[in-house]
Coordinates of C-alpha atoms in Angstrom, one line a residue:
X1 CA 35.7 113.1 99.0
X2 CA 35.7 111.5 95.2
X3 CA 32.1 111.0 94.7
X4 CA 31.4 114.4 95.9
X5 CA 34.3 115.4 93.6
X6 CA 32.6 114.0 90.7
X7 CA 29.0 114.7 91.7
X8 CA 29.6 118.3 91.4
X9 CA 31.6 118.1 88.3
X10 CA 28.4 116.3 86.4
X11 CA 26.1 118.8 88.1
X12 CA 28.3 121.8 86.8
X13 CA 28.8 120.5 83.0
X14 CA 25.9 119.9 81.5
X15 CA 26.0 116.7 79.9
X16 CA 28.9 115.3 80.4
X17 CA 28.5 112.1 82.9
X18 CA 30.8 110.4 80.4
X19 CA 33.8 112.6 79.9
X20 CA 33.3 113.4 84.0
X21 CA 33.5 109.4 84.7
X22 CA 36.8 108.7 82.5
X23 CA 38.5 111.8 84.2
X24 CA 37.6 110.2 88.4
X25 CA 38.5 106.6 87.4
X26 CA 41.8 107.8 85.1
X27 CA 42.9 109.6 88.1
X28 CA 41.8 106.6 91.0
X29 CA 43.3 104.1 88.7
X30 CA 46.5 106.4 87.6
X31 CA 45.9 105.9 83.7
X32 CA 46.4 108.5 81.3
X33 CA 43.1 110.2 79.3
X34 CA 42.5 111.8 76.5
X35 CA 39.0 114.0 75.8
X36 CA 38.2 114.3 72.1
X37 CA 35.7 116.9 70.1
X38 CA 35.2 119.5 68.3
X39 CA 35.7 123.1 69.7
X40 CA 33.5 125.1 71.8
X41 CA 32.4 121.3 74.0
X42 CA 33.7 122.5 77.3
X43 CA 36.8 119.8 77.3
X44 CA 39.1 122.0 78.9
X45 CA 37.2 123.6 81.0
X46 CA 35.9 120.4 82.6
X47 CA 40.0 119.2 82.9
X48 CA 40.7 122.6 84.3
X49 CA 38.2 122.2 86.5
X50 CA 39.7 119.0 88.2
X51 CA 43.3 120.4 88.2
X52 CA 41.9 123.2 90.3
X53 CA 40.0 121.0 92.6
X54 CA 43.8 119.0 93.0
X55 CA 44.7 122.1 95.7
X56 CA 47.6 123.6 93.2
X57 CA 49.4 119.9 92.6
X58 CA 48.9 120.0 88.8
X59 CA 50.1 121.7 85.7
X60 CA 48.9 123.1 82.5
X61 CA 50.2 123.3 79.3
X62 CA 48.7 124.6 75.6
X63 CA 51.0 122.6 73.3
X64 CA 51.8 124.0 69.6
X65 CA 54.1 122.8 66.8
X66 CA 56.9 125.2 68.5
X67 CA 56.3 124.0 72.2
X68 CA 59.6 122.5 73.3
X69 CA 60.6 119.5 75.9
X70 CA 61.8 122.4 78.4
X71 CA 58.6 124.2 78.5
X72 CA 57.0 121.0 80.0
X73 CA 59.7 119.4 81.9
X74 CA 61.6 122.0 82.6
X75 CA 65.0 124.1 81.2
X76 CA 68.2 123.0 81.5
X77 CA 70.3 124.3 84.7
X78 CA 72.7 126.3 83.4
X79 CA 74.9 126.8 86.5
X80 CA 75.1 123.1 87.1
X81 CA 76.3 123.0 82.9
X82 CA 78.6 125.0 83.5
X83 CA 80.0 123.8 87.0
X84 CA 80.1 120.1 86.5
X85 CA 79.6 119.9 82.5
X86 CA 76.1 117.9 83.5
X87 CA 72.8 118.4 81.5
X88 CA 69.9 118.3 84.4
X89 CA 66.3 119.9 84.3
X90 CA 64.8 122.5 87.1
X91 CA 62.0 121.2 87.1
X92 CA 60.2 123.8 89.7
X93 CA 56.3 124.2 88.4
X94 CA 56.5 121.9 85.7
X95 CA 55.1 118.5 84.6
X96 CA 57.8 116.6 86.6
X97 CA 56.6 118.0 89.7
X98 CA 52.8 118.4 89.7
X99 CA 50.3 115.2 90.5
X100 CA 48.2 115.8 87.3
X101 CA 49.4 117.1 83.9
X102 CA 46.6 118.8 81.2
X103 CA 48.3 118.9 78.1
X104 CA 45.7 120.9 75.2
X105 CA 45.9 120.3 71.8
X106 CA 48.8 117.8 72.6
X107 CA 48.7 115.6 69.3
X108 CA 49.9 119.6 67.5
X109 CA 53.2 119.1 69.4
X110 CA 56.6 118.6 67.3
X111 CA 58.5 115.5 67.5
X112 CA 61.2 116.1 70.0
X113 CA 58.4 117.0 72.3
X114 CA 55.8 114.2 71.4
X115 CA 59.3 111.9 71.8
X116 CA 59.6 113.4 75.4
X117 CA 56.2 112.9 76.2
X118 CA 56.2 108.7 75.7
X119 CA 58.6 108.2 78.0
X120 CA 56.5 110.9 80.9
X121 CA 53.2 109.0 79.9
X122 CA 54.4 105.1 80.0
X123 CA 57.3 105.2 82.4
X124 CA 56.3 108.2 84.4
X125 CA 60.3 109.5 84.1
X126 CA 62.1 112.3 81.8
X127 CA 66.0 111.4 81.0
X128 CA 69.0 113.8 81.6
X129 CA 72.6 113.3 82.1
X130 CA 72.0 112.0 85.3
X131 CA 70.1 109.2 83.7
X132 CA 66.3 108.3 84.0
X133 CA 64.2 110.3 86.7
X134 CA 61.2 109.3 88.1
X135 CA 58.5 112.0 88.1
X136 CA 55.5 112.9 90.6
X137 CA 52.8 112.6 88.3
X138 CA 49.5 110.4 88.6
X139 CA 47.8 110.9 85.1
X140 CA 48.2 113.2 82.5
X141 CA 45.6 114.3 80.7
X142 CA 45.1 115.1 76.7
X143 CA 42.7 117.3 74.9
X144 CA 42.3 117.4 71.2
X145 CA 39.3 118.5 68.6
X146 CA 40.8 115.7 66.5
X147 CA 42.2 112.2 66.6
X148 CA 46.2 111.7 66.2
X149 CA 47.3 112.0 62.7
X150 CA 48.7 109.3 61.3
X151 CA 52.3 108.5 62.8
X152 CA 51.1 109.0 66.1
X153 CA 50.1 105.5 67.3
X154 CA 52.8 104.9 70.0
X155 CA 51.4 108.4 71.6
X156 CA 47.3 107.2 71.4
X157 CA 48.1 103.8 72.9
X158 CA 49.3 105.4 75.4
X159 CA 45.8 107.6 76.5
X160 CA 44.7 104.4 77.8
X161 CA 41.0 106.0 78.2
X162 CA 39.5 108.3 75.7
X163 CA 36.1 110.1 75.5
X164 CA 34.6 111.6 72.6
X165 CA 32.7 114.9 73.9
X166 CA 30.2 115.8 71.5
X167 CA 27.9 119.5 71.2
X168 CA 25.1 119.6 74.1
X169 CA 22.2 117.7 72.6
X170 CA 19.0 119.2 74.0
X171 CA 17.3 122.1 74.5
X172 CA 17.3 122.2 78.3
X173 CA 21.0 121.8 78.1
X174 CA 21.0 124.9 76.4
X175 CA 19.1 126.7 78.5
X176 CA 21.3 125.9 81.4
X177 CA 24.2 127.2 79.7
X178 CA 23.1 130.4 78.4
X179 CA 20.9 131.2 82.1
X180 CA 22.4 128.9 84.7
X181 CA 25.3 131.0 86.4
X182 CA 26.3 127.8 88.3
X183 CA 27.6 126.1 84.8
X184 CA 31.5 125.3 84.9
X185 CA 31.4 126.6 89.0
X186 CA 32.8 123.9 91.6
X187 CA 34.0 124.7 94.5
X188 CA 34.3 120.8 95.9
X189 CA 38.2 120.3 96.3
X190 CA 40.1 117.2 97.2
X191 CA 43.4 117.1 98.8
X192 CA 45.8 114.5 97.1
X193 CA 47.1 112.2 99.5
X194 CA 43.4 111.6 99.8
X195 CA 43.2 110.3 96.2
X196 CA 46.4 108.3 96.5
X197 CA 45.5 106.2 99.2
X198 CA 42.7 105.1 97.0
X199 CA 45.1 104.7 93.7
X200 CA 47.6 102.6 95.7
X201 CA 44.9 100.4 97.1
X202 CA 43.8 100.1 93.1
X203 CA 46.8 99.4 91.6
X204 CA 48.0 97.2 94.8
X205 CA 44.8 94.4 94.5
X206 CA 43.5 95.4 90.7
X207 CA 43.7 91.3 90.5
X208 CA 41.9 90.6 93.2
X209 CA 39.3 93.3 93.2
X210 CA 38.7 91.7 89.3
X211 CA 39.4 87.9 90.0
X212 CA 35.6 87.2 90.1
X213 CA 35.0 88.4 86.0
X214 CA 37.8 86.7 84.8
X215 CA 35.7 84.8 82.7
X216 CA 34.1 88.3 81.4
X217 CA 37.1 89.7 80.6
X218 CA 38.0 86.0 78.5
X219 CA 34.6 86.6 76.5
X220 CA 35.2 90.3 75.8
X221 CA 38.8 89.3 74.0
X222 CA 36.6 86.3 72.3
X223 CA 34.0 88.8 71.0
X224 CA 36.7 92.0 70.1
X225 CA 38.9 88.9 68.1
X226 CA 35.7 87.6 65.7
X227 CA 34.8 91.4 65.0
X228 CA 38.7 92.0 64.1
X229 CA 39.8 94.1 67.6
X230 CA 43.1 94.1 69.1
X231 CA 44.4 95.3 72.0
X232 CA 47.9 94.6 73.5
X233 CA 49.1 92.7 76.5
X234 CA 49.8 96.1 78.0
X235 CA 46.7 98.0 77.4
X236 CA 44.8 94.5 78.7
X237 CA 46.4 94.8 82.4
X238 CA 45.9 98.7 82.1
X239 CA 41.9 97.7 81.0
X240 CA 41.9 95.1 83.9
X241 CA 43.4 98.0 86.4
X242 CA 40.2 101.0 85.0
X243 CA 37.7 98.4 85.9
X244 CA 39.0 97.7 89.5
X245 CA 39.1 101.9 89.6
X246 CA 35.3 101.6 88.2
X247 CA 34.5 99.5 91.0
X248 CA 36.2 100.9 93.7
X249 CA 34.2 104.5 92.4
X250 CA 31.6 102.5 92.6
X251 CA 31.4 101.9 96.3
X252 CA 32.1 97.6 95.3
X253 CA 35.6 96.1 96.9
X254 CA 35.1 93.3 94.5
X255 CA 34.3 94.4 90.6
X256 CA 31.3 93.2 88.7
X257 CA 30.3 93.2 85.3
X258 CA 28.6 95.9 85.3
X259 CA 31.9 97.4 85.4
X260 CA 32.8 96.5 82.4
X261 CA 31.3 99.1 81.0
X262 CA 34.2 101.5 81.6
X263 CA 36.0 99.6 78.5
X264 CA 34.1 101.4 76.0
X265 CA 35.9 104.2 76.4
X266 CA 39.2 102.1 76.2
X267 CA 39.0 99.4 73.5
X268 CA 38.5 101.9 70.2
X269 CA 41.0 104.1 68.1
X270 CA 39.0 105.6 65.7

């Protein structure tokens, strides 16, 4: 199940509770997330990890400056071009397809493919000639070793949860790494419909599973406005959804506010 899911995650990566947290509720509360730091911190091994324990429903991508649309949502189908005149995608192993999307170094990509990408992360849908289509995917998840340059707003907003990962801090951690064989090995996997059932009941009752913090949710906006935060309307119901995720995680059907706490890892850009 989830908790055992993420139980062994924080038991195989040494301190990373944090990053290990944003990954379970992103993907219970179907929000994309992004893990920041510099290299060498384990971020992609940790995502990998998950997409492996999805039973062979995601996909992964290194993005560069030359990585095209196609590579990610697929190529053009060059039989129906030529038959029918129509531009479609086979989108066979691709984003389109799979229930969770890794995409490394994604803020390197160029601009036809970052354009391509804002449609996948806020609408979940790619267009063609046969107009919009709706795509499989749950979250999609970003890795980076630094924050968007500037130019890239539209693209962070959309990482609704991010997570710095800094260096391990102490010496035990060390230790583990360099002697533990069991670092970075899980073996705990979790079938999708599994996880969906829990992400429809989220996103089905996120106001009721919240309705009793309202009021918390009223002062956070009151205390984010005097210290000169913003957030959108949009990222505000996605907020509201994480901590209804956070609670359900949690083993709570109704969300305290405790659960709050999720939010740190939402409300800051740099």
């Amino acid at each position: 199940n989830l908790t055992a899911l993420q139980a062994a995650l924080k038991g195989a990566f040494i301190e990373r509770d944090d990053a290990v947290g944003v990954l379970i509720t992103a993907l219970i509360s179907g929000q994309n997330c992004c893990l920041l730091g510099p290299p060498g911190t384990g971020k992609s091994h940790l995502i990998t990890a998950l997409c492996d324990a999805m039973a062979g429903d995601s996909f992964q991508y290194l993005v560069t400056k030359y990585t095209s649309p196609e590579e990610v949502l697929g190529n053009w189908d060059y039989q129906e071009m030529t038959t029918t005149g129509r531009m479609v995608r086979r989108t066979q192993g691709k984003l389109p397809l799979s229930k969770v999307a890794f995409l490394d170094e994604v803020f390197k990509g160029n601009s036809a493919f970052l354009n391509s990408l804002l449609t996948v992360l806020q609408e979940r849908a790619y267009d063609d000639d046969n107009g919009r289509q709706k795509i499989d995917t749950k979250m999609v998840v970003g890795a980076s070793n630094e924050l968007p340059e500037k130019g890239l707003e539209a693209l962070w907003d959309r990482f609704t949860l991010r997570c710095w990962v800094n260096q391990i801090d102490t010496d035990k951690g060390y230790e583990r790494l360099m002697f533990d064989p069991s670092v970075g090995n899980v073996s705990v996997g979790i079938p999708e419909e599994s996880i969906e059932l829990l992400r429809e009941y989220v996103l089905n009752n996120y106001r009721d599973i919240t309705s009793d913090i309202g009021q918390k949710f009223a002062d956070l906006r009151f205390e984010m406005k005097k210290q000169g935060l913003t957030m959108s309307g949009r990222r505000w119901v996605k907020a509201q959804q994480i901590v209804a995720g956070s609670a359900i995680l949690d083993g709570h059907s109704k969300a305290k506010a405790k659960h709050l706490d999720v939010l740190k890892h939402t409300i800051w850009n740099t």
